[in-house]
Amino acid sequence: MAQKPSIPKGTRDFSPAEVSKRNYIFDTIKKHFQRFGFQPIETPSFENSDTLMGKYGDEGDRLIFKILNSGDFISKVDDVTYSSKNSSSLTPKISEKALRYDLTVPFARYVVQHQNEIQFPFKRYQIQPVWRADRPQKGRFREFYQCDADVVGSNSLLLEVELVQLYDAVFTELKLANVNIKLNNRKILAGIAEVIGAQNSLINFTVALDKLDKIGEEGVKKEMLEKGISEASIEKANPLFSLTGSNSEQLDALQYLLSSSEIGTKGVEELRFIVEYIEDVGLLSANLSIDVTLARGLNYYTGAIFEVAAPEKVQMGSIGGGGRYDDLTSIFGLNDVSGVGISFGLDRIYLVLEELKLFPEEIEQSLDVLCLNFGEKEALAALKLSTELRKANLKVDIYPTDTKIQKQFKYANNRDVPYVVLIGEQELQNNSFVVKNMKEGSQETYSLSDAADFIKRLR
RNA sequence: GUGGUUGUAGCUCAGCUGGUUAGAGCGCUGGUUUGUGGUACCAGAAGUCGCCGGUUCGAACCCGGUCUUCCACCCCA
């Protein structure tokens, strides 16, 4: 054989079994999106570069896949730019399109572009792949699916409450119990920065704080110092490291800490609303916990932020996240449209379910019945029977050639077929068919004129 | 983007300080069994040792490059 073909770094092929399992997750998420009143949209896999560039910070820009212009694009570049060998000035001249990096920014573009056709508040869901020029690791790919549900055109906190319920509903149905939905609010982070006198380094402050569970209190303080936050400010932030107790206890402590900050107080109020409503309505299996260290990188969030952590025994980053963004559409020229949304990381959820063996067995069963092939006449009878069985919604296959029965059985075995139908010379004479239960090894005979009898037994 | 790690049969992996014909288990094919799989026994096929180059009388093994895997940063689903 020639050189074996391959696929690019960070991409994957999916086998039939893998696709079945992925569809199981997709279907579950989609079902609950619809139950909460979200409608589907789709957007192109690539956008104009200026739609995406600059929306995710410098780091994000680096991770966006750029698409080369068509035609003789290099001849259109002026000599100065060309010979400068500067990627950032050359790139916009030779690439005007880019693969989508997430679903939120394209959605914002969609809302602005179709603002006159949309009925607000607009609840949409979107399940499509996104691409990042990242260095792959476990649970990090360069092509992966996001499943997003967003609402634009309302700043009601009821939506945040519903989104928490939505997370709960999906993960409960996937049997992934006790996921931890972490909740914070950008206004609280802004309030803290204000109170400790570090409002100018809000980003550095939150990014450092976000690493608390990873590098510990000392590590966080060290990083803050390195990023130019004063020792006095860090000193004032000390109470944050000792926030404990129930959600409402933490809220009380935060309220006191942030009483001098208008924005901080607003953030506490918003969180309290969400927490109290959720307590009242109850959750099926998830936990909701306030986590002031939760920051999330994307700079467009302005209110609540969510993140769903995989169960602790599984080594995996977050399996979902989201938040409220008050101003996302204004970058495309539409002001005063508040949005809030959440995202499910399909590929990571898959890895978690696989690791915890939570996929139901049935979903991998691609066939209910296999009819063996004993020759032309016999196969015709099998075909007629198959038609009946397929009408009854069974997944049925006929072995296409009359090779050795042993081989056909082996095939049935490898495909995990629960029932094998045998129609040979004898059966044809008696107008009957034999059904072998592959698990138990038992066999039963039915009449060819009464397939319904067999169908009834399967139910 | 920075630093490290991995690659040998379809799969999971052995392979000594470089030595001539590269191994195992599982899987696959055939047979024991011409209408019975999943068990057992017997036989067999299958590898340019990721790719390109270098050192050497000789390279799976040493060196350089490249691709890939995974990991830690960065960032993030």
Coordinates of C-alpha atoms (C1' of nucleotides) in Angstrom, one line a residue:
Chain A
M1 CA 0.0 0.0 0.0
A2 CA 1.0 3.5 -0.7
Q3 CA 1.6 6.1 2.1
K4 CA -1.3 5.9 4.5
P5 CA -3.6 8.9 4.3
S6 CA -4.2 11.0 7.4
I7 CA -6.3 13.9 8.8
P8 CA -5.0 17.2 10.2
K9 CA -4.0 17.7 13.8
G10 CA -6.9 18.1 16.2
T11 CA -9.5 16.6 13.9
R12 CA -11.2 13.2 14.1
D13 CA -13.1 10.6 12.1
F14 CA -16.2 9.1 13.8
S15 CA -17.1 5.4 13.5
P16 CA -20.7 4.3 13.4
A17 CA -20.7 3.6 17.1
E18 CA -19.2 7.0 17.9
V19 CA -21.8 8.8 15.7
S20 CA -24.6 7.0 17.5
K21 CA -23.3 8.1 20.8
R22 CA -22.8 11.6 19.6
N23 CA -26.3 11.7 18.2
Y24 CA -27.7 10.5 21.5
I25 CA -26.1 13.6 23.2
F26 CA -27.2 15.9 20.3
D27 CA -30.8 14.6 20.5
T28 CA -31.0 15.0 24.2
I29 CA -29.7 18.6 24.2
K30 CA -31.9 19.5 21.2
K31 CA -35.0 18.1 22.9
H32 CA -34.6 20.2 25.9
F33 CA -33.7 23.3 23.9
Q34 CA -37.0 23.0 22.2
R35 CA -38.8 22.3 25.5
F36 CA -37.6 25.7 26.7
G37 CA -38.9 27.4 23.6
F38 CA -35.7 27.9 21.7
Q39 CA -35.8 27.8 17.9
P40 CA -33.0 26.6 15.7
I41 CA -30.9 28.6 13.3
E42 CA -27.7 27.9 11.4
T43 CA -25.0 30.2 10.1
P44 CA -22.2 29.7 7.6
S45 CA -19.1 27.9 8.7
F46 CA -17.0 30.9 7.6
E47 CA -17.6 34.6 8.1
N48 CA -16.0 37.7 6.9
S49 CA -12.8 38.2 8.9
D50 CA -13.9 41.6 10.3
T51 CA -17.0 39.9 11.8
L52 CA -14.8 37.7 13.9
M53 CA -11.5 39.5 14.4
G54 CA -11.1 41.5 17.5
K55 CA -14.1 40.0 19.3
Y56 CA -12.2 37.4 21.4
G57 CA -9.1 39.4 22.4
D58 CA -5.6 39.1 21.1
E59 CA -5.4 35.5 22.1
G60 CA -8.6 34.7 20.3
D61 CA -7.4 36.4 17.1
R62 CA -4.4 34.2 17.1
L63 CA -6.6 31.1 17.3
I64 CA -8.9 32.0 14.4
F65 CA -8.4 30.0 11.3
K66 CA -8.0 32.3 8.4
I67 CA -9.0 31.4 4.8
L68 CA -6.8 32.4 2.0
N69 CA -8.3 34.6 -0.7
S70 CA -9.1 32.9 -4.0
G71 CA -7.2 33.6 -7.2
D72 CA -3.8 35.2 -7.6
F73 CA -4.1 36.9 -4.2
I74 CA -0.4 37.5 -3.7
S75 CA 0.0 39.7 -6.8
K76 CA -2.6 42.1 -5.3
V77 CA -0.4 42.8 -2.2
D78 CA 1.6 46.0 -2.4
D79 CA 5.4 45.7 -2.4
V80 CA 5.9 47.4 1.0
T81 CA 3.5 45.1 2.8
Y82 CA 4.8 42.1 1.0
S83 CA 8.4 42.6 1.8
S84 CA 7.8 43.7 5.4
K85 CA 7.3 40.0 6.3
N86 CA 4.9 41.1 9.0
S87 CA 2.1 38.6 9.4
S88 CA -0.4 40.9 11.1
S89 CA -0.2 43.5 8.3
L90 CA 0.0 40.9 5.5
T91 CA -2.9 38.7 6.8
P92 CA -5.8 41.1 6.1
K93 CA -4.5 41.6 2.5
I94 CA -4.5 37.9 1.6
S95 CA -7.3 36.6 3.8
E96 CA -10.8 38.2 4.0
K97 CA -12.7 35.2 5.4
A98 CA -12.3 33.1 8.5
L99 CA -13.8 29.9 10.0
R100 CA -16.2 30.6 12.9
Y101 CA -14.6 30.5 16.3
D102 CA -17.8 30.2 18.4
L103 CA -21.5 30.5 17.8
T104 CA -22.2 33.6 19.9
V105 CA -20.5 36.2 17.7
P106 CA -22.0 34.9 14.5
F107 CA -25.4 34.9 16.3
A108 CA -24.9 38.5 17.3
R109 CA -24.2 39.3 13.6
Y110 CA -27.3 37.4 12.6
V111 CA -29.5 39.3 15.0
V112 CA -28.2 42.7 13.8
Q113 CA -28.5 41.6 10.1
H114 CA -32.1 40.3 10.6
Q115 CA -33.3 42.7 13.3
N116 CA -36.4 43.6 11.3
E117 CA -37.6 40.1 10.8
I118 CA -36.9 38.9 14.3
Q119 CA -39.6 38.8 17.0
F120 CA -38.0 39.8 20.3
P121 CA -37.3 38.4 22.7
F122 CA -35.7 35.9 20.4
K123 CA -34.7 32.5 21.8
R124 CA -32.5 30.6 19.4
Y125 CA -30.5 27.4 19.6
Q126 CA -27.7 26.4 17.3
I127 CA -25.7 23.2 17.1
Q128 CA -22.7 23.4 14.7
P129 CA -19.0 22.9 14.6
V130 CA -16.5 25.6 15.4
W131 CA -12.8 25.7 14.7
R132 CA -9.8 26.9 16.7
A133 CA -6.1 26.9 15.7
D134 CA -5.3 25.7 19.1
R135 CA -2.7 23.1 20.2
P136 CA -4.7 20.0 20.8
Q137 CA -4.9 18.1 24.2
K138 CA -7.3 15.8 25.7
G139 CA -10.8 17.3 25.3
R140 CA -9.3 20.1 23.2
F141 CA -9.7 19.8 19.4
R142 CA -9.3 22.1 16.5
E143 CA -12.7 21.2 15.2
F144 CA -15.5 20.6 17.8
Y145 CA -19.2 21.1 18.3
Q146 CA -20.9 23.7 20.4
C147 CA -24.5 23.6 21.3
D148 CA -25.7 27.1 22.2
A149 CA -29.0 28.5 23.5
D150 CA -29.2 32.2 23.7
V151 CA -32.0 34.8 24.3
V152 CA -31.7 38.3 23.0
G153 CA -33.9 41.3 23.6
S154 CA -34.7 40.9 27.2
N155 CA -32.8 41.6 30.4
S156 CA -35.1 39.7 32.6
L157 CA -33.2 37.6 35.2
L158 CA -35.9 35.0 34.7
L159 CA -33.9 33.9 31.7
E160 CA -30.8 33.2 33.8
V161 CA -32.9 31.1 36.0
E162 CA -34.3 29.2 33.0
L163 CA -30.8 28.6 31.7
V164 CA -29.7 27.0 34.9
Q165 CA -32.8 24.8 34.7
L166 CA -31.9 23.9 31.2
Y167 CA -28.4 22.8 32.2
D168 CA -30.0 20.8 35.0
A169 CA -32.5 19.2 32.6
V170 CA -30.0 18.1 30.0
F171 CA -27.4 16.7 32.4
T172 CA -30.0 14.9 34.4
E173 CA -31.3 13.2 31.3
L174 CA -27.8 12.3 30.3
K175 CA -27.5 10.6 33.7
L176 CA -24.6 12.9 34.5
A177 CA -25.8 13.6 38.0
N178 CA -24.4 16.2 40.4
V179 CA -22.7 18.4 37.9
N180 CA -21.7 21.6 39.5
I181 CA -23.1 24.8 37.8
K182 CA -20.8 27.6 38.9
L183 CA -22.3 31.0 38.9
N184 CA -20.7 34.4 39.2
N185 CA -21.4 37.9 37.9
R186 CA -19.1 40.2 36.0
K187 CA -20.5 43.1 38.1
I188 CA -19.2 41.5 41.2
L189 CA -15.8 41.2 39.7
A190 CA -15.9 44.8 38.6
G191 CA -17.2 45.8 42.1
I192 CA -14.3 44.0 43.8
A193 CA -11.8 45.6 41.5
E194 CA -13.3 49.0 42.3
V195 CA -13.4 48.4 46.1
I196 CA -9.7 47.3 46.2
G197 CA -8.7 50.1 43.9
A198 CA -7.6 47.9 40.9
Q199 CA -10.3 48.9 38.4
N200 CA -7.7 49.6 35.8
S201 CA -6.4 46.0 35.8
L202 CA -9.8 44.3 35.9
I203 CA -8.9 41.7 33.3
N204 CA -5.6 40.8 34.9
F205 CA -7.2 40.7 38.3
T206 CA -10.0 38.3 37.1
V207 CA -7.7 36.1 35.1
A208 CA -5.5 35.6 38.1
L209 CA -8.4 35.0 40.4
D210 CA -9.8 32.4 38.0
K211 CA -6.8 30.3 38.7
L212 CA -7.4 29.9 42.4
D213 CA -8.2 26.2 42.4
K214 CA -5.3 25.5 40.2
I215 CA -2.4 27.5 41.7
G216 CA -3.7 28.3 45.1
E217 CA -4.0 31.5 47.0
E218 CA -0.3 32.2 47.0
G219 CA 0.0 31.6 43.3
V220 CA -2.9 34.0 42.6
K221 CA -1.4 36.7 44.7
K222 CA 2.0 36.3 43.1
E223 CA 0.5 36.5 39.6
M224 CA -1.5 39.7 40.6
L225 CA 1.7 41.3 41.8
E226 CA 3.5 40.4 38.6
K227 CA 0.6 41.9 36.6
G228 CA 1.1 45.2 38.4
I229 CA -1.6 45.1 41.0
S230 CA -0.5 46.8 44.2
E231 CA 0.2 45.0 47.4
A232 CA -2.4 47.2 49.2
S233 CA -5.1 46.2 46.7
I234 CA -4.2 42.5 47.1
E235 CA -4.4 42.9 50.8
K236 CA -7.9 44.3 50.5
A237 CA -9.0 41.4 48.4
N238 CA -8.1 39.0 51.2
P239 CA -11.7 38.3 52.3
L240 CA -12.4 36.7 48.9
F241 CA -10.1 33.8 49.6
S242 CA -12.0 32.9 52.7
L243 CA -15.5 33.0 51.3
T244 CA -17.3 29.8 52.5
G245 CA -20.7 28.5 53.4
S246 CA -23.9 28.3 51.5
N247 CA -24.8 30.5 48.6
S248 CA -26.8 32.9 50.7
E249 CA -24.0 33.2 53.3
Q250 CA -21.5 34.0 50.6
L251 CA -23.9 36.5 49.1
D252 CA -24.3 38.2 52.6
A253 CA -20.5 38.4 52.9
L254 CA -20.2 39.8 49.4
Q255 CA -22.9 42.3 50.0
Y256 CA -21.0 43.7 53.0
L257 CA -17.7 43.7 51.2
L258 CA -19.1 45.5 48.2
S259 CA -21.5 47.9 50.0
S260 CA -19.4 50.9 48.8
S261 CA -19.6 49.8 45.2
E262 CA -22.7 50.5 43.2
I263 CA -22.0 48.1 40.5
G264 CA -20.9 45.4 42.9
T265 CA -24.1 45.7 44.9
K266 CA -26.1 45.4 41.7
G267 CA -24.2 42.2 40.9
V268 CA -25.0 40.8 44.3
E269 CA -28.6 41.6 43.9
E270 CA -28.7 39.8 40.5
L271 CA -27.0 36.7 41.9
R272 CA -29.4 36.7 44.8
F273 CA -32.4 36.7 42.5
I274 CA -31.1 33.8 40.5
V275 CA -30.1 31.8 43.6
E276 CA -33.4 32.4 45.4
Y277 CA -35.6 31.5 42.4
I278 CA -33.6 28.3 41.8
E279 CA -33.9 27.4 45.4
D280 CA -37.6 27.9 45.2
V281 CA -38.1 25.9 42.0
G282 CA -35.6 23.3 42.8
L283 CA -33.1 21.4 40.6
L284 CA -33.4 17.7 39.5
S285 CA -29.8 16.6 40.0
A286 CA -27.4 19.5 39.5
N287 CA -25.9 21.8 42.1
L288 CA -25.8 25.5 41.7
S289 CA -22.9 27.2 43.6
I290 CA -21.6 30.7 43.7
D291 CA -18.0 31.0 42.8
V292 CA -16.5 34.5 42.9
T293 CA -13.3 33.2 41.3
L294 CA -15.1 32.2 38.1
A295 CA -14.0 34.7 35.5
R296 CA -14.3 33.2 32.0
G297 CA -12.0 34.7 29.4
L298 CA -14.3 36.1 26.8
N299 CA -14.5 39.8 27.3
Y300 CA -18.0 40.4 26.1
Y301 CA -19.8 39.1 29.2
T302 CA -21.3 41.9 31.4
G303 CA -23.6 40.2 33.9
A304 CA -24.1 36.6 35.1
I305 CA -21.5 34.1 34.1
F306 CA -21.9 30.3 34.1
E307 CA -19.6 27.4 33.9
V308 CA -20.4 23.7 34.3
A309 CA -17.6 21.6 35.7
A310 CA -17.4 17.9 35.0
P311 CA -17.6 15.6 38.0
E312 CA -14.4 15.8 39.9
K313 CA -13.3 12.2 39.3
V314 CA -13.0 13.0 35.6
Q315 CA -10.0 15.0 34.5
M316 CA -11.7 17.5 32.1
G317 CA -12.1 21.2 31.8
S318 CA -15.5 22.8 31.8
I319 CA -18.2 21.0 29.8
G320 CA -20.3 24.1 29.4
G321 CA -20.4 27.8 29.9
G322 CA -22.1 31.0 29.2
G323 CA -23.3 34.3 30.5
R324 CA -25.0 37.6 29.9
Y325 CA -23.7 40.1 27.4
D326 CA -25.4 43.4 27.3
D327 CA -23.6 45.0 24.4
L328 CA -22.6 42.3 21.9
T329 CA -24.8 43.5 19.1
S330 CA -23.6 47.1 19.4
I331 CA -20.3 46.1 17.9
F332 CA -22.4 45.4 14.8
G333 CA -24.3 48.7 15.2
L334 CA -27.4 47.6 17.2
N335 CA -27.5 49.1 20.6
D336 CA -29.5 48.2 23.7
V337 CA -30.1 44.5 22.9
S338 CA -29.2 42.5 25.9
G339 CA -28.4 38.8 25.5
V340 CA -27.8 35.8 27.7
G341 CA -26.9 32.3 26.7
I342 CA -25.2 29.1 27.5
S343 CA -23.2 26.5 25.6
F344 CA -22.7 22.8 25.9
G345 CA -19.4 21.3 24.9
L346 CA -20.5 18.2 23.0
D347 CA -17.1 16.7 22.5
R348 CA -16.2 17.0 26.2
I349 CA -19.5 15.7 27.4
Y350 CA -18.9 12.7 25.2
L351 CA -15.5 12.0 26.8
V352 CA -17.0 12.3 30.2
L353 CA -20.0 10.0 29.5
E354 CA -17.5 7.5 28.0
E355 CA -15.2 7.6 30.9
L356 CA -18.1 7.1 33.4
K357 CA -19.7 4.5 31.2
L358 CA -23.0 6.4 31.1
F359 CA -24.1 5.7 27.5
P360 CA -27.2 3.5 27.4
E361 CA -26.5 0.1 25.7
E362 CA -29.3 0.3 23.3
I363 CA -28.0 3.3 21.3
E364 CA -25.2 1.2 19.9
Q365 CA -27.6 -1.4 18.5
S366 CA -27.7 -0.8 14.8
L367 CA -29.8 -3.8 13.9
D368 CA -32.7 -5.7 15.5
V369 CA -32.9 -8.6 13.1
L370 CA -30.5 -10.2 10.6
C371 CA -32.0 -12.6 8.0
L372 CA -29.5 -15.2 6.8
N373 CA -29.2 -15.9 3.1
F374 CA -29.7 -19.5 2.0
G375 CA -30.0 -18.9 -1.7
E376 CA -32.2 -17.1 -4.3
K377 CA -35.7 -18.5 -3.4
E378 CA -35.0 -18.4 0.3
A379 CA -33.7 -14.8 0.1
L380 CA -36.9 -13.7 -1.6
A381 CA -38.9 -15.1 1.3
A382 CA -36.6 -13.3 3.7
L383 CA -37.0 -10.1 1.7
K384 CA -40.8 -10.3 2.1
L385 CA -40.5 -11.0 5.8
S386 CA -38.1 -8.0 6.1
T387 CA -40.6 -5.7 4.5
E388 CA -43.1 -6.7 7.2
L389 CA -40.7 -6.3 10.0
R390 CA -39.5 -2.9 8.7
K391 CA -43.0 -1.7 8.5
A392 CA -43.2 -2.5 12.2
N393 CA -40.2 -0.1 12.8
L394 CA -37.6 -2.8 13.3
K395 CA -34.1 -2.4 12.0
V396 CA -33.7 -5.3 9.6
D397 CA -30.9 -6.5 7.3
I398 CA -30.6 -9.4 4.9
Y399 CA -27.2 -10.9 4.4
P400 CA -26.6 -10.1 0.7
T401 CA -25.0 -13.3 -0.4
D402 CA -25.5 -17.0 0.4
T403 CA -22.0 -17.6 1.8
K404 CA -21.4 -20.1 4.5
I405 CA -23.9 -20.0 7.3
Q406 CA -21.1 -20.0 9.8
K407 CA -19.7 -16.9 8.3
Q408 CA -23.1 -15.2 8.3
F409 CA -23.6 -16.1 12.0
K410 CA -20.2 -14.6 12.7
Y411 CA -21.2 -11.4 11.0
A412 CA -24.4 -11.3 13.1
N413 CA -22.4 -11.8 16.2
N414 CA -19.9 -9.0 15.4
R415 CA -22.8 -6.7 14.7
D416 CA -24.4 -7.5 18.0
V417 CA -27.7 -8.5 16.4
P418 CA -30.1 -9.8 19.1
Y419 CA -32.2 -12.0 16.6
V420 CA -31.2 -14.0 13.6
V421 CA -33.9 -15.2 11.2
L422 CA -33.3 -18.4 9.3
I423 CA -35.3 -19.3 6.2
G424 CA -33.8 -22.3 4.5
E425 CA -35.1 -25.0 2.2
Q426 CA -37.0 -26.7 5.0
E427 CA -38.6 -23.6 6.3
L428 CA -39.6 -22.6 2.8
Q429 CA -41.4 -25.9 2.4
N430 CA -43.2 -25.5 5.8
N431 CA -44.0 -21.9 5.1
S432 CA -42.2 -21.0 8.3
F433 CA -39.1 -19.2 9.7
V434 CA -36.8 -19.9 12.5
V435 CA -35.7 -17.1 14.9
K436 CA -32.6 -17.6 16.9
N437 CA -32.1 -15.5 20.1
M438 CA -28.4 -14.8 19.9
K439 CA -27.9 -14.0 23.5
E440 CA -29.7 -17.1 24.9
G441 CA -29.0 -19.4 21.9
S442 CA -32.6 -20.6 21.9
Q443 CA -34.6 -21.0 18.7
E444 CA -38.3 -20.7 17.9
T445 CA -40.3 -21.4 14.8
Y446 CA -43.0 -19.0 13.5
S447 CA -45.3 -19.1 10.5
L448 CA -44.3 -17.0 7.5
S449 CA -47.9 -15.9 7.1
D450 CA -48.0 -14.5 10.7
A451 CA -45.0 -12.3 11.2
A452 CA -47.1 -10.3 13.6
D453 CA -46.8 -13.1 16.1
F454 CA -43.0 -12.7 16.1
I455 CA -43.2 -8.9 16.2
K456 CA -45.4 -9.2 19.3
R457 CA -42.8 -11.3 21.0
L458 CA -40.1 -8.6 20.5
R459 CA -42.1 -6.0 22.2
Chain B
rG1 C1' 2.7 30.8 20.6
rU2 C1' 6.6 28.4 24.7
rG3 C1' 8.6 23.8 26.9
rG4 C1' 8.3 18.5 27.1
rU5 C1' 6.3 13.6 25.4
rU6 C1' 4.7 9.8 21.9
rG7 C1' 4.7 6.9 17.1
rU8 C1' 6.7 -0.9 15.9
rA9 C1' 1.0 -6.0 12.4
rG10 C1' -6.1 -4.0 12.1
rC11 C1' -5.9 -3.1 17.9
rU12 C1' -2.9 -3.1 22.8
rC13 C1' 2.1 -3.3 23.4
rA14 C1' 7.4 -6.1 24.0
rG15 C1' 12.1 -5.5 21.5
rC16 C1' 19.1 -5.5 25.9
rU17 C1' 25.2 -1.1 25.5
rG18 C1' 23.4 -0.4 17.5
rG19 C1' 24.5 -6.9 15.0
rU20 C1' 22.3 -9.9 10.2
rU21 C1' 15.5 -13.8 9.6
rA22 C1' 11.4 -7.7 14.3
rG23 C1' 8.0 -10.7 18.5
rA24 C1' 3.4 -11.6 21.9
rG25 C1' -1.8 -11.2 23.1
rC26 C1' -6.3 -10.0 20.9
rG27 C1' -8.4 -9.6 16.0
rC28 C1' -8.4 -11.6 10.9
rU29 C1' -8.4 -16.0 7.1
rG30 C1' -8.9 -21.3 6.6
rG31 C1' -9.8 -26.1 9.0
rU32 C1' -11.9 -29.6 12.9
rU33 C1' -18.0 -28.6 11.9
rU34 C1' -21.2 -28.7 3.6
rG35 C1' -28.0 -25.4 8.3
rU36 C1' -25.7 -22.5 13.7
rG37 C1' -22.2 -17.5 16.1
rG38 C1' -20.3 -16.2 20.9
rU39 C1' -16.2 -21.6 23.8
rA40 C1' -12.0 -25.2 22.4
rC41 C1' -8.1 -27.1 19.3
rC42 C1' -5.0 -26.9 14.7
rA43 C1' -2.9 -24.1 10.6
rG44 C1' -2.0 -19.5 8.1
rA45 C1' -1.7 -14.4 6.3
rA46 C1' -0.3 -9.8 7.8
rG47 C1' 5.0 -4.7 9.4
rU48 C1' 9.7 0.0 3.8
rC49 C1' 9.5 -0.1 13.0
rG50 C1' 5.3 7.7 11.4
rC51 C1' 8.0 10.2 7.2
rC52 C1' 12.7 12.5 5.1
rG53 C1' 17.8 12.9 5.6
rG54 C1' 22.5 12.0 8.3
rU55 C1' 26.3 9.0 11.3
rU56 C1' 28.0 3.7 10.8
rC57 C1' 30.8 -2.1 7.9
rG58 C1' 25.7 -2.4 9.9
rA59 C1' 20.0 1.6 12.5
rA60 C1' 13.4 0.0 15.1
rC61 C1' 17.6 1.6 18.5
rC62 C1' 22.3 7.2 17.7
rC63 C1' 21.8 12.6 15.4
rG64 C1' 18.9 16.5 12.6
rG65 C1' 14.4 17.9 10.4
rU66 C1' 9.1 17.1 9.7
rC67 C1' 4.2 15.2 10.8
rU68 C1' 1.2 13.0 14.7
rU69 C1' -0.2 11.9 20.0
rC70 C1' -0.5 13.2 24.9
rC71 C1' 1.1 16.7 28.9
rA72 C1' 2.4 21.5 31.3
rC73 C1' 2.0 26.8 30.2
rC74 C1' -1.1 30.4 27.3
rC75 C1' -6.0 30.2 26.5
rC76 C1' -10.4 27.7 26.5
rA77 C1' -15.6 23.9 25.1

